PDB file of N, CA and C in Angstrom:
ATOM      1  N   UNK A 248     223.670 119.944  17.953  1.00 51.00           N
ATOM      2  CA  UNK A 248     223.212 118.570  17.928  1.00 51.00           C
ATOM      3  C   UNK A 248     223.751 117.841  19.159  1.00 51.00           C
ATOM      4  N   UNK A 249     222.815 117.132  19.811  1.00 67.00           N
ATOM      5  CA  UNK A 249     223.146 116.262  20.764  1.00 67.00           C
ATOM      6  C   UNK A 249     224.007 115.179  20.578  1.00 67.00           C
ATOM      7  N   UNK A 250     225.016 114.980  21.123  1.00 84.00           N
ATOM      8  CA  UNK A 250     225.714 113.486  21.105  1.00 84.00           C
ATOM      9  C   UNK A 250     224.963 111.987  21.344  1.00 84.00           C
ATOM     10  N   UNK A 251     224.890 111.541  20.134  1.00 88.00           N
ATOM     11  CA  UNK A 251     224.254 110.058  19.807  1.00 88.00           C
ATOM     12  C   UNK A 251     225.056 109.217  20.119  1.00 88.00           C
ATOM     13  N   UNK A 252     224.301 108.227  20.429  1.00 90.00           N
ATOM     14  CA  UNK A 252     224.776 106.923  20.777  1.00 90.00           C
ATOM     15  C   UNK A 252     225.037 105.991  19.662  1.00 90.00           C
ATOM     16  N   UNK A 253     225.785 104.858  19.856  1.00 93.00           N
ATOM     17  CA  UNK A 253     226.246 104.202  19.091  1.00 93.00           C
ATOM     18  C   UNK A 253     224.847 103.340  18.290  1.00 93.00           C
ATOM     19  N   UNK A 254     224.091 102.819  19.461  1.00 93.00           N
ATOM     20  CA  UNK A 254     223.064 102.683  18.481  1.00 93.00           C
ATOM     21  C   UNK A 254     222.365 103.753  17.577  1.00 93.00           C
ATOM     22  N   UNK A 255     221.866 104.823  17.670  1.00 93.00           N
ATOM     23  CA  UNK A 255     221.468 105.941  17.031  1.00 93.00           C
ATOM     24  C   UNK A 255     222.273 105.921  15.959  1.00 93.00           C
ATOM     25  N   UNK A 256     223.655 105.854  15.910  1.00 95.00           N
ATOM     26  CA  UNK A 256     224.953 106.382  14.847  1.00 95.00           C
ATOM     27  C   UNK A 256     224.139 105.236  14.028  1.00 95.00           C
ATOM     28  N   UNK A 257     224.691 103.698  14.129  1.00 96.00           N
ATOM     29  CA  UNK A 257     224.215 102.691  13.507  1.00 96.00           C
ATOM     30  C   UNK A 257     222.847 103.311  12.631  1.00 96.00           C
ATOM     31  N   UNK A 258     221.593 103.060  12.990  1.00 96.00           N
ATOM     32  CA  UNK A 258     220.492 103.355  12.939  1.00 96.00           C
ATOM     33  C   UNK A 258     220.544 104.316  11.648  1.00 96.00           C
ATOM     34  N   UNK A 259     221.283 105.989  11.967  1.00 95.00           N
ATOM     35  CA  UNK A 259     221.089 107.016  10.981  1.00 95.00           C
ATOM     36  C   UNK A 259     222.303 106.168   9.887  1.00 95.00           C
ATOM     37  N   UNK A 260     223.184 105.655   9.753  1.00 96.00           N
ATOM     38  CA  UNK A 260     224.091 105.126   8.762  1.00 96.00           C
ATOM     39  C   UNK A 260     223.070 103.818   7.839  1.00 96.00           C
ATOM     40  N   UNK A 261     222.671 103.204   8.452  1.00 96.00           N
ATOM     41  CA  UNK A 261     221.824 101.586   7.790  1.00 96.00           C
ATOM     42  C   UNK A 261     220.475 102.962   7.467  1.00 96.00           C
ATOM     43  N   UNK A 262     219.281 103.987   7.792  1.00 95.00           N
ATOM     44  CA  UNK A 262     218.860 104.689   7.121  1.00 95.00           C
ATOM     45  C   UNK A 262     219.357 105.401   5.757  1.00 95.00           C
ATOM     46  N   UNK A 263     220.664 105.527   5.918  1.00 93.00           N
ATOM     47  CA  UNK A 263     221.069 106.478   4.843  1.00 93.00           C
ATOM     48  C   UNK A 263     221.383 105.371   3.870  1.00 93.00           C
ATOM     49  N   UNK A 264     221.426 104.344   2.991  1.00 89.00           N
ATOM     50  CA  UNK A 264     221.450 103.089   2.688  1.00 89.00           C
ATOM     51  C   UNK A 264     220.307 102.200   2.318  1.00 89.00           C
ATOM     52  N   UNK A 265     219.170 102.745   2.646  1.00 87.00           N
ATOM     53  CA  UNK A 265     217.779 101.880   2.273  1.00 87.00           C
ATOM     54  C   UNK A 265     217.478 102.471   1.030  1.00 87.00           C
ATOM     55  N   UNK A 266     217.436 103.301   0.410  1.00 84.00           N
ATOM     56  CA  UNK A 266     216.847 103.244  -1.448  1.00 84.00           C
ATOM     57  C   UNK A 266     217.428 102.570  -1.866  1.00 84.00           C
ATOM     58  N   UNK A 267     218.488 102.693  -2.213  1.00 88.00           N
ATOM     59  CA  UNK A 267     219.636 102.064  -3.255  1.00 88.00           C
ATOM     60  C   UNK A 267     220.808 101.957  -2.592  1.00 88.00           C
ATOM     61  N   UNK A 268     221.442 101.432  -3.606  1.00 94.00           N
ATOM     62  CA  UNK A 268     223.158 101.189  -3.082  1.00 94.00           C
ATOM     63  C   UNK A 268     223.733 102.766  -3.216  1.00 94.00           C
ATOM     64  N   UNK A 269     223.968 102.777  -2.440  1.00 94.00           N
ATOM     65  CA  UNK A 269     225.248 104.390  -2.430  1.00 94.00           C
ATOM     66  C   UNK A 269     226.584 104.247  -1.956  1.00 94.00           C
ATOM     67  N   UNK A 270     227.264 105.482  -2.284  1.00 94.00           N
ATOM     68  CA  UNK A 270     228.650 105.779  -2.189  1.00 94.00           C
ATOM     69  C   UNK A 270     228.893 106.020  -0.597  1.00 94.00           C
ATOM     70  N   UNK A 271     229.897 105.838  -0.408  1.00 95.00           N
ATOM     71  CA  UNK A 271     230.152 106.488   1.245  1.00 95.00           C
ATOM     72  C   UNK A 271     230.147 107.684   1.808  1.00 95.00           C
ATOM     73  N   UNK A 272     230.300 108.383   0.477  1.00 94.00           N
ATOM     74  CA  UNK A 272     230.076 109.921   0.851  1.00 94.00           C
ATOM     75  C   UNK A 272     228.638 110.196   0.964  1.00 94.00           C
ATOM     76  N   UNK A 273     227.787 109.738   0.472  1.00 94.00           N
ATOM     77  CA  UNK A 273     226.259 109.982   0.716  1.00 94.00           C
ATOM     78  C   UNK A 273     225.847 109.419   1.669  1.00 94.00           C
ATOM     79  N   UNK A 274     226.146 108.179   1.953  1.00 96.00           N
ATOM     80  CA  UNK A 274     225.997 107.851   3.761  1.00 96.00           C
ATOM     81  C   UNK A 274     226.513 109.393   4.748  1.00 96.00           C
ATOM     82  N   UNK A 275     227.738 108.829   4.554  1.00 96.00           N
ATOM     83  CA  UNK A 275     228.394 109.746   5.342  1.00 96.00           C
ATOM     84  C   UNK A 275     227.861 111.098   5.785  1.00 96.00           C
ATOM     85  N   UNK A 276     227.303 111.682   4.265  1.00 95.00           N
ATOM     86  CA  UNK A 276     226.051 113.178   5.005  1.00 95.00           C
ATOM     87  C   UNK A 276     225.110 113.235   5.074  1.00 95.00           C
ATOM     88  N   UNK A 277     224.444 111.748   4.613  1.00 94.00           N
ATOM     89  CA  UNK A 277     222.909 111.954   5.412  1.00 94.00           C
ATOM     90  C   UNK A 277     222.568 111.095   6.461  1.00 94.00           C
ATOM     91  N   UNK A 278     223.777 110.595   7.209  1.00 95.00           N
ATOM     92  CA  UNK A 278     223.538 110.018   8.646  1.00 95.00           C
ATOM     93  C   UNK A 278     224.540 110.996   9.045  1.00 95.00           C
ATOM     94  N   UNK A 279     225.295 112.100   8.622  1.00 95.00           N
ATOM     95  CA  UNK A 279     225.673 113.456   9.655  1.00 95.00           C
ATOM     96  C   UNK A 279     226.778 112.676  10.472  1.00 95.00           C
ATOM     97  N   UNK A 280     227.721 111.895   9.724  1.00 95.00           N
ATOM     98  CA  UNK A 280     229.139 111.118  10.387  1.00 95.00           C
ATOM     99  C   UNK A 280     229.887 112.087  10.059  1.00 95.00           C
ATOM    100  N   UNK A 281     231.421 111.808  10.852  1.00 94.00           N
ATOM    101  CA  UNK A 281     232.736 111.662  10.549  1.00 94.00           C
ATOM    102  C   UNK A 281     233.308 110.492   9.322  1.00 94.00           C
ATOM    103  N   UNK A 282     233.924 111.299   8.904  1.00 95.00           N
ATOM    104  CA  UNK A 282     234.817 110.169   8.178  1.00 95.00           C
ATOM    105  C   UNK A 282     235.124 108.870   9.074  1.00 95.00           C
ATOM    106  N   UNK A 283     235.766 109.233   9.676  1.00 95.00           N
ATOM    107  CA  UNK A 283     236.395 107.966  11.062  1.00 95.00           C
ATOM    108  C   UNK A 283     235.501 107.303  11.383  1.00 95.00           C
ATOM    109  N   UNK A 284     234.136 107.835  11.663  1.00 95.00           N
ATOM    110  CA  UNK A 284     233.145 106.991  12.066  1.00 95.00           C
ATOM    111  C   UNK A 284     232.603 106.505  11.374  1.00 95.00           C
ATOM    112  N   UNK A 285     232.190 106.915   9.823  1.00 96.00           N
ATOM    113  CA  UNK A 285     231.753 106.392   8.610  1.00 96.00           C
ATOM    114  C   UNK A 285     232.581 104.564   8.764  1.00 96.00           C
ATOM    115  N   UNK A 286     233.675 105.049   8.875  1.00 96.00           N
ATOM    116  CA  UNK A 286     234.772 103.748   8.234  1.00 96.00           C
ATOM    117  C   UNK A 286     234.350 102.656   9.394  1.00 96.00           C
ATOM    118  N   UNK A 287     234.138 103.276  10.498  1.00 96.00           N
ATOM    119  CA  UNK A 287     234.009 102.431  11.943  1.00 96.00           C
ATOM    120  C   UNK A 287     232.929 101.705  11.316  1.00 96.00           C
ATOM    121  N   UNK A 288     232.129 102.279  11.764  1.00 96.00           N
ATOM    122  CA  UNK A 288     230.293 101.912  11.520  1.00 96.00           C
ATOM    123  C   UNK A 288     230.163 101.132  10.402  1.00 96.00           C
ATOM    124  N   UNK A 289     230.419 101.135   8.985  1.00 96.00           N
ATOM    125  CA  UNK A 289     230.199 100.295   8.113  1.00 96.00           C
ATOM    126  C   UNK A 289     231.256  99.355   8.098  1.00 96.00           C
ATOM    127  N   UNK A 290     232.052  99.396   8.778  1.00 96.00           N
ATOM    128  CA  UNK A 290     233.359  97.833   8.925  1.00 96.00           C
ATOM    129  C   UNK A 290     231.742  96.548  10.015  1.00 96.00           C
ATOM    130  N   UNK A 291     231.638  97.638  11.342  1.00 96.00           N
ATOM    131  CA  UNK A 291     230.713  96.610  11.610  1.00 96.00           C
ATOM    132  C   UNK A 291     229.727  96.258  11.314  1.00 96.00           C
ATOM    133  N   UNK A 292     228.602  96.931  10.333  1.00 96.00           N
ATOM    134  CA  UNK A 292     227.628  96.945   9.667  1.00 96.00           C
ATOM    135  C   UNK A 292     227.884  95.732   8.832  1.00 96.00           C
ATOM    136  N   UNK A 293     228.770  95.654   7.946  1.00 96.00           N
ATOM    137  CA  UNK A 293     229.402  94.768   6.995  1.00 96.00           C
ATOM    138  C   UNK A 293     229.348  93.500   7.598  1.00 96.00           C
ATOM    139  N   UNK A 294     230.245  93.217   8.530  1.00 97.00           N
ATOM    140  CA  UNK A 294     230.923  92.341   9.177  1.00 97.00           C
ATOM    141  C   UNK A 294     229.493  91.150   9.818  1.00 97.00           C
ATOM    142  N   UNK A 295     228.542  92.264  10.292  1.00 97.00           N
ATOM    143  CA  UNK A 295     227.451  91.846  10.642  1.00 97.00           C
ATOM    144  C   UNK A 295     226.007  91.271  10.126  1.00 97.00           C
ATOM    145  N   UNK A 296     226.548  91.638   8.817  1.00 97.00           N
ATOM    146  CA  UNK A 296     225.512  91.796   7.512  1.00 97.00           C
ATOM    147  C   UNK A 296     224.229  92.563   7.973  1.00 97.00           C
ATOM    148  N   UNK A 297     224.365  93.458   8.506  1.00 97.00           N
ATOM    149  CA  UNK A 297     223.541  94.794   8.448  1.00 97.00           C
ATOM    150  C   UNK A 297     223.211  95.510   6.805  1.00 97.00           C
ATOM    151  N   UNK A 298     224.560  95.646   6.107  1.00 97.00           N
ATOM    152  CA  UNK A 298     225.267  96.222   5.185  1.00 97.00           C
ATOM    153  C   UNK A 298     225.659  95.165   4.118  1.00 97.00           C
ATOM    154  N   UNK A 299     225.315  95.406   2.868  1.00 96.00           N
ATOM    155  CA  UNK A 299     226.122  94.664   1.890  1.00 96.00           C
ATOM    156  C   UNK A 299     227.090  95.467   1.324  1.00 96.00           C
ATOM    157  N   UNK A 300     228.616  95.130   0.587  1.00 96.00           N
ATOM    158  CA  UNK A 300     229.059  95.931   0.069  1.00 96.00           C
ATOM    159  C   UNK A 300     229.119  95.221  -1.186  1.00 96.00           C
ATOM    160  N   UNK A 301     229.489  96.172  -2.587  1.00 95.00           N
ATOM    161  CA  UNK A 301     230.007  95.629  -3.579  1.00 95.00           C
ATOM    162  C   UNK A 301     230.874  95.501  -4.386  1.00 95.00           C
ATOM    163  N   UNK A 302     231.919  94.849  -3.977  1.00 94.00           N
ATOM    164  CA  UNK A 302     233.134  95.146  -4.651  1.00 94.00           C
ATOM    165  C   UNK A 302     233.601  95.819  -5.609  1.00 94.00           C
ATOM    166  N   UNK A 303     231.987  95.384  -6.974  1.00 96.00           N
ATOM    167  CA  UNK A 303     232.546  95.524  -8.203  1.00 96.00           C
ATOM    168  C   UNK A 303     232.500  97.414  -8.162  1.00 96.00           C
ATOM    169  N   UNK A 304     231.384  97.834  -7.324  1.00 95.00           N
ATOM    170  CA  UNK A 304     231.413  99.072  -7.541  1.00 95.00           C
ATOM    171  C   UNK A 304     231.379 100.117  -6.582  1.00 95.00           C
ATOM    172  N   UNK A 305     231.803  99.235  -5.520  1.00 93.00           N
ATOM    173  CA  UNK A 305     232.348 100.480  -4.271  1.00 93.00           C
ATOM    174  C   UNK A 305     231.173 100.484  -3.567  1.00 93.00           C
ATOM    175  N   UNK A 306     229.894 100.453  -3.676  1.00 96.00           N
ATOM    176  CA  UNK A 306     228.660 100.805  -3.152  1.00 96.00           C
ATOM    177  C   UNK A 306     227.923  99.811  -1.772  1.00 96.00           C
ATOM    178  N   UNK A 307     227.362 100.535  -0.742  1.00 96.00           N
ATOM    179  CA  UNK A 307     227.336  99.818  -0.387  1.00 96.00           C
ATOM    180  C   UNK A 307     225.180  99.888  -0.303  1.00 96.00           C
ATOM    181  N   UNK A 308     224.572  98.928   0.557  1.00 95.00           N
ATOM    182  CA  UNK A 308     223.010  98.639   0.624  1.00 95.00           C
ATOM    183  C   UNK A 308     222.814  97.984   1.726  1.00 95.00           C
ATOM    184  N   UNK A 309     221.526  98.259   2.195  1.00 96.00           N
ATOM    185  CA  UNK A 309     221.120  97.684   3.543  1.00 96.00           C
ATOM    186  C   UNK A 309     220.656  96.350   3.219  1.00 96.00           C
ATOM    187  N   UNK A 310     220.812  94.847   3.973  1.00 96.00           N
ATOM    188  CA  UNK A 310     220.479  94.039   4.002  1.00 96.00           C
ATOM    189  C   UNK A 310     219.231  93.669   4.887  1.00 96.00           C
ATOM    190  N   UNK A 311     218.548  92.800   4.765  1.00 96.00           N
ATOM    191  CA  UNK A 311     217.159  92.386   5.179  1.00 96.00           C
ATOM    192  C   UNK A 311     217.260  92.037   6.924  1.00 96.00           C
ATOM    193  N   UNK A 312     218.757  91.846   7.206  1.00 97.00           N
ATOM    194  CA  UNK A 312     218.840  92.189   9.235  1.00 97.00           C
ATOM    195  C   UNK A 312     219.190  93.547   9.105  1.00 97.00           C
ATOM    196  N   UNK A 313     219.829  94.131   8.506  1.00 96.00           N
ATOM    197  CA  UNK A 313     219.721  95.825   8.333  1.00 96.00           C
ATOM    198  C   UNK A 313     218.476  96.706   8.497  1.00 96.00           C
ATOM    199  N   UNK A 314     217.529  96.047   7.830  1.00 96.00           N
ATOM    200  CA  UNK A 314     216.523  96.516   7.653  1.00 96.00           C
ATOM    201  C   UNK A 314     215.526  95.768   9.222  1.00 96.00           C
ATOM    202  N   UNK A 315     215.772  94.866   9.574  1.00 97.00           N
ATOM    203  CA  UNK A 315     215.277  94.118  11.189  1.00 97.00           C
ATOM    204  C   UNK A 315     215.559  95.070  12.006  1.00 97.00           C
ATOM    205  N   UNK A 316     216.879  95.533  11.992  1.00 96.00           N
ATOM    206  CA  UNK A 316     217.594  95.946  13.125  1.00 96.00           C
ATOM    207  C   UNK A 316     216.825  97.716  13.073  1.00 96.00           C
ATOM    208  N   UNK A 317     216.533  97.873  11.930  1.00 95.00           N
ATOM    209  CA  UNK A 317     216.166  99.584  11.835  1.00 95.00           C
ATOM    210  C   UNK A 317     214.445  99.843  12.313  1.00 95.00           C
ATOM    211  N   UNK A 318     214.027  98.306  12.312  1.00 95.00           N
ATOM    212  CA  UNK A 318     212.547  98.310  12.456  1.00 95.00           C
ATOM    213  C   UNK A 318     212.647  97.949  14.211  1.00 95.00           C
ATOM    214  N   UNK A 319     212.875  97.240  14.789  1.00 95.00           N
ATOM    215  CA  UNK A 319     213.826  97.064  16.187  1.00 95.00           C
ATOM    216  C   UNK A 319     213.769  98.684  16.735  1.00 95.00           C
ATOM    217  N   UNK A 320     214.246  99.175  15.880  1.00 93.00           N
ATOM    218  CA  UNK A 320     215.080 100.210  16.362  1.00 93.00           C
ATOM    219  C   UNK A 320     213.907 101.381  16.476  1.00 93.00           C
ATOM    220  N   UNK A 321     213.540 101.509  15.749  1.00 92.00           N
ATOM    221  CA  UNK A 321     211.985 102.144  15.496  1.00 92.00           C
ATOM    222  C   UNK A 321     210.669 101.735  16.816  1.00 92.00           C
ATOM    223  N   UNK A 322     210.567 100.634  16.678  1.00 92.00           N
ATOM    224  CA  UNK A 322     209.990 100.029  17.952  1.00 92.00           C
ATOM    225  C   UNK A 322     210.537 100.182  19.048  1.00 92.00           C
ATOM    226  N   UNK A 323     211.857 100.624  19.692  1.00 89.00           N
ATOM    227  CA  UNK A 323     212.076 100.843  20.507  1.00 89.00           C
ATOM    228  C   UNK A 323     211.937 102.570  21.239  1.00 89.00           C
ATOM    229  N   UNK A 324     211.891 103.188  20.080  1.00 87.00           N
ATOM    230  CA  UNK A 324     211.785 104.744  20.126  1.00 87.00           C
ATOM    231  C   UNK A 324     210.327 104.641  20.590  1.00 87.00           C
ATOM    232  N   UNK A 325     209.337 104.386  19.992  1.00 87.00           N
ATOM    233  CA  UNK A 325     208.094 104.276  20.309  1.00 87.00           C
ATOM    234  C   UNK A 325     207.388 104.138  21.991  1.00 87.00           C
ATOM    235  N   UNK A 326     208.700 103.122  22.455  1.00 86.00           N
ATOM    236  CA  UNK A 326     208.116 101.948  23.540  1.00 86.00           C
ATOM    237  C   UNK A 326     208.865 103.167  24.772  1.00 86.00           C
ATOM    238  N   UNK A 327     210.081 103.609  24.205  1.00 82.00           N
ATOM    239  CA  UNK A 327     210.834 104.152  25.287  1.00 82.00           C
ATOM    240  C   UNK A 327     210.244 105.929  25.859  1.00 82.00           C
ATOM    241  N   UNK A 328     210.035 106.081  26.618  1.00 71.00           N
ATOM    242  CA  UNK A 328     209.598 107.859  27.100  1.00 71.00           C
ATOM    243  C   UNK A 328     211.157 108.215  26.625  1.00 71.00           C
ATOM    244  N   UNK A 329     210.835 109.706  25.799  1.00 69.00           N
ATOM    245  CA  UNK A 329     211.788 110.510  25.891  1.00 69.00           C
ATOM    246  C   UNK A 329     212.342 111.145  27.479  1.00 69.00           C
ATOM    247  N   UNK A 330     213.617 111.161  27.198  1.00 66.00           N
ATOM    248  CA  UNK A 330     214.125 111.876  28.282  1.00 66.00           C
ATOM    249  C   UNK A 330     214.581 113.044  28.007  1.00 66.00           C
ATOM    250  N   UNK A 331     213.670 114.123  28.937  1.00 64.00           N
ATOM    251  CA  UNK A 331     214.196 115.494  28.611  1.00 64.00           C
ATOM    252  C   UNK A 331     215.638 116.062  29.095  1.00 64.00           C
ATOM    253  N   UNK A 332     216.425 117.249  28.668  1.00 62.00           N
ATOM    254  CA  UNK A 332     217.575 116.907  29.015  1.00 62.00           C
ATOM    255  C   UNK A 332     217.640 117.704  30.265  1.00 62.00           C
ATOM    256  N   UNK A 333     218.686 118.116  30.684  1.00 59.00           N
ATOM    257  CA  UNK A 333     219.020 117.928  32.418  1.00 59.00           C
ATOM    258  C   UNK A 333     218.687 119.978  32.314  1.00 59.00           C
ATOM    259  N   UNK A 334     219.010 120.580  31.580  1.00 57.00           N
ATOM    260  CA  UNK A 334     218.619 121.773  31.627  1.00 57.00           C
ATOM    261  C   UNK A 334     217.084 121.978  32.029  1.00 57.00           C
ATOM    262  N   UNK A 335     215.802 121.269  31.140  1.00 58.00           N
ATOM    263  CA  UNK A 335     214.498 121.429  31.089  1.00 58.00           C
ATOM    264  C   UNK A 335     213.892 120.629  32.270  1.00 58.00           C
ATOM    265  N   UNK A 336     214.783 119.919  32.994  1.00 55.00           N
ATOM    266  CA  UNK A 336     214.706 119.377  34.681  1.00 55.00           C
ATOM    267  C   UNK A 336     214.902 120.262  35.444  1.00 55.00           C
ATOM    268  N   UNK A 337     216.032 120.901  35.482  1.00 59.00           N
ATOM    269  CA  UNK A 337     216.286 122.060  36.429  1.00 59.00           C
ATOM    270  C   UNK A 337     215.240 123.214  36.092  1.00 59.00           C
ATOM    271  N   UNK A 338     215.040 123.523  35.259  1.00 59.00           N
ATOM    272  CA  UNK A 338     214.150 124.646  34.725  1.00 59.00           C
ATOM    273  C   UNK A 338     212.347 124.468  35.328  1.00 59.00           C
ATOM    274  N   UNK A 339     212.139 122.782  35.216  1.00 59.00           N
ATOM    275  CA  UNK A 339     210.910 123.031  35.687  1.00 59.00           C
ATOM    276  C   UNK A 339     210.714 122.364  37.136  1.00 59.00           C
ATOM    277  N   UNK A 340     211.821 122.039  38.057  1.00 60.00           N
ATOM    278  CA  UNK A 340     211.765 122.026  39.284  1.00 60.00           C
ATOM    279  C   UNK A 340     212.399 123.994  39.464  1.00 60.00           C
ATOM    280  N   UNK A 341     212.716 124.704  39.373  1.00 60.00           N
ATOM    281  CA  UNK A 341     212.494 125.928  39.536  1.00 60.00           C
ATOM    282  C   UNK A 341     211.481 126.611  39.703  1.00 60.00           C
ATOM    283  N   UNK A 342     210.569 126.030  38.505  1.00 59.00           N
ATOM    284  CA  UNK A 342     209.599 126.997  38.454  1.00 59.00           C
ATOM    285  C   UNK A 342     208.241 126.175  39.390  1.00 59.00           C
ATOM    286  N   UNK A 343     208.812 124.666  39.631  1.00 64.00           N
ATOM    287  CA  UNK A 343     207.745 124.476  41.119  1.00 64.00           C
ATOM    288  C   UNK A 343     208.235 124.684  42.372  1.00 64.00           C
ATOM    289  N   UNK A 344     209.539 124.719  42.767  1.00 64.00           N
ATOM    290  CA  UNK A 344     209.202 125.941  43.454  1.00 64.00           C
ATOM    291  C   UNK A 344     209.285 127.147  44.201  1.00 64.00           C
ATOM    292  N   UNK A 345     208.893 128.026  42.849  1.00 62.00           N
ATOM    293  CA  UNK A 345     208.235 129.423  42.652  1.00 62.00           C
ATOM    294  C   UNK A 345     206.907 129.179  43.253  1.00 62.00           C
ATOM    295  N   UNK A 346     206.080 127.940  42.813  1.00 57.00           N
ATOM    296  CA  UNK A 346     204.651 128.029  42.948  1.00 57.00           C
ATOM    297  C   UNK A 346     204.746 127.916  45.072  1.00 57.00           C
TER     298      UNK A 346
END
């Protein structure tokens, strides 16, 4: 797996969080964190109201700028050209030129 960016991290954490309220451990493996980063990411998620948490039961849920920020975020994947990575650059200036 490629190293993500902080927006990306954000992004797959506020995804893992849109059905329902969940535990941190179910964030945690279906946005594919660290512990450390789990704790990072939802302190600012929170802080930002990306994230609701709930005291009474540990859980936390995406809020309605949570849900802005993931649609944002979506629109930007769309708008932006992928960049291929630096291997499949070298690989096809090689093979022009061969020609």
């Amino acid at each position: 797996m490629k190293n993500r960016s902080e927006i990306e991290i954000m992004a797959s954490i506020l995804r893992s969080a849109t059905k329902d309220w969940e535990y941190k451990t179910t964030i945690m493996t279906n946005a594919m964190v660290s512990h450390s980063q789990l704790i990072r990411y939802l302190a600012i998620a929170v802080e930002r109201r990306l994230v609701t948490y709930s005291e009474a039961t540990g859980l936390y849920r995406i809020t309605d700028d949570g849900l802005m920020y993931l649609d944002k975020y979506e629109q930007l994947l769309r708008l932006l050209p992928t960049i291929p990575e630096f291997s499949e650059i070298n690989r096809s200036e090689e093979l022009q030129q061969e020609v």
